[in-house]
Amino acid sequence: MSEMNANDGAGRNFLSDNTFGASAEVLEAVAAASAGHSPPYGADSFTEAVRRRLGEVFERDVDVFLVSSGTAANGLALSSLARPWGSILCHLDSHIDNDECGAAEFFTGGSKVVTVPGADGKIDPDALQRAIRRGAGDVHSMRPSALSISQGTETGGAYTLEEIRVLSLQAKAAGLGVHMDGARFANALSRLGASPAEMSWKAGVDVLSFGTTKNGTMTADAVISFRPAASAELAARVKRAGQLPAKARFHAAQLDAYLSDGLWLRNAGRANAHASRLRDGLKGIPGVELRGEPRMNMVFCALAPPVVKELLSEGYAFYHDRWEPGVVRFVTSFSHSTADVDRLLASIRRCSAPEPAAERPPRPRDGSRHHCVRD
Amino acid sequence: MSEMNANDGAGRNFLSDNTFGASAEVLEAVAAASAGHSPPYGADSFTEAVRRRLGEVFERDVDVFLVSSGTAANGLALSSLARPWGSILCHLDSHIDNDECGAAEFFTGGSKVVTVPGADGKIDPDALQRAIRRGAGDVHSMRPSALSISQGTETGGAYTLEEIRVLSLQAKAAGLGVHMDGARFANALSRLGASPAEMSWKAGVDVLSFGTTKNGTMTADAVISFRPAASAELAARVKRAGQLPAKARFHAAQLDAYLSDGLWLRNAGRANAHASRLRDGLKGIPGVELRGEPRMNMVFCALAPPVVKELLSEGYAFYHDRWEPGVVRFVTSFSHSTADVDRLLASIRRCSAPEPAAERPPRPRDGSRHHCVRD
Amino acid sequence: MSEMNANDGAGRNFLSDNTFGASAEVLEAVAAASAGHSPPYGADSFTEAVRRRLGEVFERDVDVFLVSSGTAANGLALSSLARPWGSILCHLDSHIDNDECGAAEFFTGGSKVVTVPGADGKIDPDALQRAIRRGAGDVHSMRPSALSISQGTETGGAYTLEEIRVLSLQAKAAGLGVHMDGARFANALSRLGASPAEMSWKAGVDVLSFGTTKNGTMTADAVISFRPAASAELAARVKRAGQLPAKARFHAAQLDAYLSDGLWLRNAGRANAHASRLRDGLKGIPGVELRGEPRMNMVFCALAPPVVKELLSEGYAFYHDRWEPGVVRFVTSFSHSTADVDRLLASIRRCSAPEPAAERPPRPRDGSRHHCVRD
Amino acid sequence: MSEMNANDGAGRNFLSDNTFGASAEVLEAVAAASAGHSPPYGADSFTEAVRRRLGEVFERDVDVFLVSSGTAANGLALSSLARPWGSILCHLDSHIDNDECGAAEFFTGGSKVVTVPGADGKIDPDALQRAIRRGAGDVHSMRPSALSISQGTETGGAYTLEEIRVLSLQAKAAGLGVHMDGARFANALSRLGASPAEMSWKAGVDVLSFGTTKNGTMTADAVISFRPAASAELAARVKRAGQLPAKARFHAAQLDAYLSDGLWLRNAGRANAHASRLRDGLKGIPGVELRGEPRMNMVFCALAPPVVKELLSEGYAFYHDRWEPGVVRFVTSFSHSTADVDRLLASIRRCSAPEPAAERPPRPRDGSRHHCVRD
């Protein structure tokens, strides 16, 4: 069983960064925005401030559309790049293919999402090239018309800037628009130590889903367009999709606070640092096998089944046995404290210590991928 | 010129009830919901509480979907009732036809919105019957498949319960689903003195857009389904439209507070009372002609052009000359104080007094309807 | 009752030009095309020949897509011009709004069809200007994105070249694409004595539904694009809509014969001449009131109810009482002979003669328009 | 190079059964249907006759919709079974996923086509079960809502009745509608020796794409519905998709002739017999390796490259090197004569004889599947 233990304390919850609340600064900004009166539908000063701030963050003029979910951001962004008769190329593990109930198909009016393999959650350039070639032939196949890159990846990794550039160049050469699903954009940025501009439009991204809810806001994400032609239609598409609320200032106030005084980068840095600390701590624990490279605010490792069982019984919450048997995922959040991480480490150490957890994890029940992690 | 004077005080803003903030209780609930951790995507206790409260409010089990705008609520509700090859019948003035950039067409996958005339913003039953008959013939016409009623109407009126029942019965007899656009549901309820059940499912409504942002919340409205078949598909449609945010509790907390201790009815009652007070006050002012019956939280009246000009120069904001020349609309909100209303009355009295505003309003520039009121 | 009397002879059928078969030359070409083998999906020599012929007919390079119905031609053509979030402006009587079960909405992915009034089935330029202005305001309204002109009109009239140019210029100035529904293109051409180029792209038409089935083919109409950007997406849209049959040569062979040796112009000229002869003959019959101007291959006139009754009892078939009480429509076809026309005239003369048909037609049952003529 | 040699004689063309014309009986019926007059839009006696004949063929009442291509038939059929938010499960090789430019996505309004593996072009029941389970979880995944089976398969095989029943039962148990893509329905029927009823509704099929163009007609295929709920919406969907031509009798006349006097079964039997004869003949030729089981009207075999080259130079046309290097496909048609088959055999025998074609075929250039066979 790998369900969340909902009654336990937040400090023991390492399920996902979407289980926590918002930063205090965001809540204060929302309360402040409620005072007085303000023009509706995004003609307010808060929305204007967000546009200005994002212009500074990305070092250029950008078009910004605030929406209420990452799924909406992805669907709208893709609809401005992919035509109904074109396909969208993305990684096998991508959220848009597995976890959004066909939002891409809905918003685009019937594009086909075509998956491309690649190790470690990243699209393999050769596989991308094959996918591009395969559909380019004639009118019978859906011609690839957009590439969607998840940065960070669904398993917490991050493409290097060079990797993004390579994929974007391939896409551009074939006339595809480039979308980035940045549900954890800030965490990836923090991991790479890159600038927002470098990790987006300078690397070839046309339209970005700028995720913020996992990293400090409540119910607001942004579509950021670096391509005026996409922006032009996004204005209408956003309205038509019910993503332009009358009191849009309440979305804008969240992002305004999020982007002020580097809150967003501090939050992401903090979550990532927690993961590094956890990873470092795990290295010294016998019987724990770390998996993969360091990954933003996630740690993957193999734990012996009794350890998993004991942790759950102590009130910890995390996903396990979704990737391979015995492998668990811990997601850290800006909401965690260092003490939360240390407590988790102590618990794992204690559970792992007494008697060796020698037994092998059970055989996989089924070789197929599981898509029931709810990030 | 009829633009909003954005720099003026909220107390002088009578443009629309969407220009104000949220109730203090709602803001507090949102802040409180941010503490700790909570399962994502609507599996949280706040969402459960809203469902329970709405069950009590409507005196039966209901299915509830919290969304981020009234446009999303309408589009989703209609998509669960109208088929792509069917038409949606609604009033000429309806928001879904005029102000949502084709959300109904988008969410349904290509239904046709067909307008029906009727005095005072209400669908005329005979005209409805003709519209139903017209499309029922054969495969070449789009067969009417849903009726959408705005309660309150776009011009602030309210159908009587009997009027709703008559239209619903006509619709049901022809196999149409019945949608109610309740962007000002609470104001209409307060105006009629009816129960929520009487004004919705007991009168034949299948799916209700339960508007709350104009009356006290920030960015959350609800689709309430009284028809299980519609509910079943709404769950998927809501997700797919990006209207199931990860931190859904922040939407739910808004409605939870809104529905607690009668806040929603108090707010609507207060806004409506302001309008009554304003209307009563205007009766005694020479040169002011009231238009129409009392209308929830709106007052329409004809003012002489110099009076309009003088009020605007004093910092008042309101729409005028959109319906007929010389006619202004004042919308009152729960955010107004009685003093705000009295100040407005005093200003109108003063402006109207000194010299008779004898001049005729100018001829209409164009006979066509205007749809630039942004409610 | 105005149903067709299906058992009667074709020579007495004046219901619509879609009730007749195909020209002998077309049937022969189809049979000839069946011999041997041919590449599928439009890579055949017949399709190439049609493209070449249409290039000659329109005096320029054109892109051609052969489809199986006028509804498909209109839907596809519009989908290449109107965006899902834009509206399509057309005449109140237009086939695309009244008779295609929402094909425009389906093919475009949710555009809104907005009707514009105008006398005699023609869009009024002032009304068009108002419609263009109305939607141009902001993101809440659907912005007009295409104009659709029916040439000939639904009631058999024909815009002059100057009228088409005026409407197109208005459309172009506002950024709208221009579509022409040419279900009776050949009849209109014959009526005007214009060249195909003059009546289409030289007058501002971007994409044309080139109807042929009413005028001599079986099941093939064409979308002709004069705008390369539209053509590019049409190729994919046509395939995706199932309008690229494997044995496309059978569509192409029909058009090849239709366009050969002026068959299409001869057929249309013949049908129009029948209507002129009928009209001229009716002038001399007491009690018959001609309605409107001469109209391609249609004649409208008021007949006394007993005359209508008597004609029907003699086996004539035609629509009546659809426009106003007592008014009948006779549609002539290339399939009719002059003798058929003369026989009809003789019958009307005889029925009208004996006793004066003095009684007034009954009052209209309902003021609303009827859309049950099946052209 | 594997392009068709278009200039060669039909008797040497073994590319696909869609490269040939129609049966003489079909052409005669079309010519006969052109005489006289007939009600438009499917209210004609030819359409009625087809409905009656298909009722006899399938031993029950059926609803029939005649369309102009197999792609249209598939798209419309699927749209009546799969909801926009549901997925369609089909084989990896299926035409609907690979060769219809997203018709399924277009007609359904954004369903996702999910492929399932299985040997020999047939869906593996265990893989189907996994696919059904995978999407059944929650609102984040697209829930499987239809199963599409190609009978015959894309590589010319045929499911046994038992195999169809097993897949259908799995689908039904999970609430999925069952579609059969019967582009080569008659060939499969002939191969199995089953009755049409056994191979369709008795085996669980809800809606059938009844292909006829590959087996004797010109431009008409049929959607046959065994499920009244699907039929009800199909009527509107067909019209709206432009698949109800005014002169529908010309489609109906094709099917009427096709179904008369067993023409359709004779044609399929003849094509299949040609393939058997070819297969039997190939067995005795040294160096030729047959691949797979006997397959309707297709034969797969490995030929040495010089043999392929020589055959092409002699004017034969066929696809090769699309499945694996050195493998060719011969498709036989009712249009072929026995002499055509024998001539092909003689040519292969001659080419294979002189010097042994010992060299190995080249390594595959790429492991990915090719979808450029145009059936």
mmCIF file of C-alpha atoms in Angstrom, chain A residues 35-39, chain B residues 3-15 19-20 310-318 343:
data_model
loop_
_atom_site.group_PDB
_atom_site.id
_atom_site.type_symbol
_atom_site.label_atom_id
_atom_site.label_comp_id
_atom_site.label_asym_id
_atom_site.label_seq_id
_atom_site.Cartn_x
_atom_site.Cartn_y
_atom_site.Cartn_z
ATOM 1 C CA ALA A 35 -8.883 45.999 -0.178
ATOM 2 C CA GLY A 36 -10.518 48.693 -2.221
ATOM 3 C CA HIS A 37 -11.595 48.256 -5.800
ATOM 4 C CA SER A 38 -9.890 47.243 -8.960
ATOM 5 C CA PRO A 39 -10.811 46.835 -12.613
ATOM 6 C CA GLU B 3 -14.836 54.351 -18.622
ATOM 7 C CA MET B 4 -14.165 53.603 -15.016
ATOM 8 C CA ASN B 5 -12.282 56.214 -13.066
ATOM 9 C CA ALA B 6 -9.844 53.839 -11.520
ATOM 10 C CA ASN B 7 -8.209 56.224 -9.130
ATOM 11 C CA ASP B 8 -11.318 57.047 -7.177
ATOM 12 C CA GLY B 9 -12.354 55.531 -3.952
ATOM 13 C CA ALA B 10 -14.116 52.225 -3.761
ATOM 14 C CA GLY B 11 -17.054 53.886 -2.049
ATOM 15 C CA ARG B 12 -17.789 55.813 -5.223
ATOM 16 C CA ASN B 13 -17.440 52.833 -7.517
ATOM 17 C CA PHE B 14 -20.803 51.533 -8.721
ATOM 18 C CA LEU B 15 -19.542 49.918 -11.941
ATOM 19 C CA THR B 19 -14.606 45.327 -8.863
ATOM 20 C CA PHE B 20 -14.509 44.659 -5.138
ATOM 21 C CA GLU B 310 -20.780 66.099 -12.793
ATOM 22 C CA LEU B 311 -20.955 62.743 -10.984
ATOM 23 C CA LEU B 312 -18.052 61.407 -13.030
ATOM 24 C CA SER B 313 -16.050 64.502 -12.291
ATOM 25 C CA GLU B 314 -16.652 63.902 -8.595
ATOM 26 C CA GLY B 315 -15.042 60.511 -8.913
ATOM 27 C CA TYR B 316 -18.083 58.292 -9.210
ATOM 28 C CA ALA B 317 -17.751 55.317 -11.528
ATOM 29 C CA PHE B 318 -20.679 53.624 -13.258
ATOM 30 C CA ARG B 343 -23.295 59.994 -0.380
#
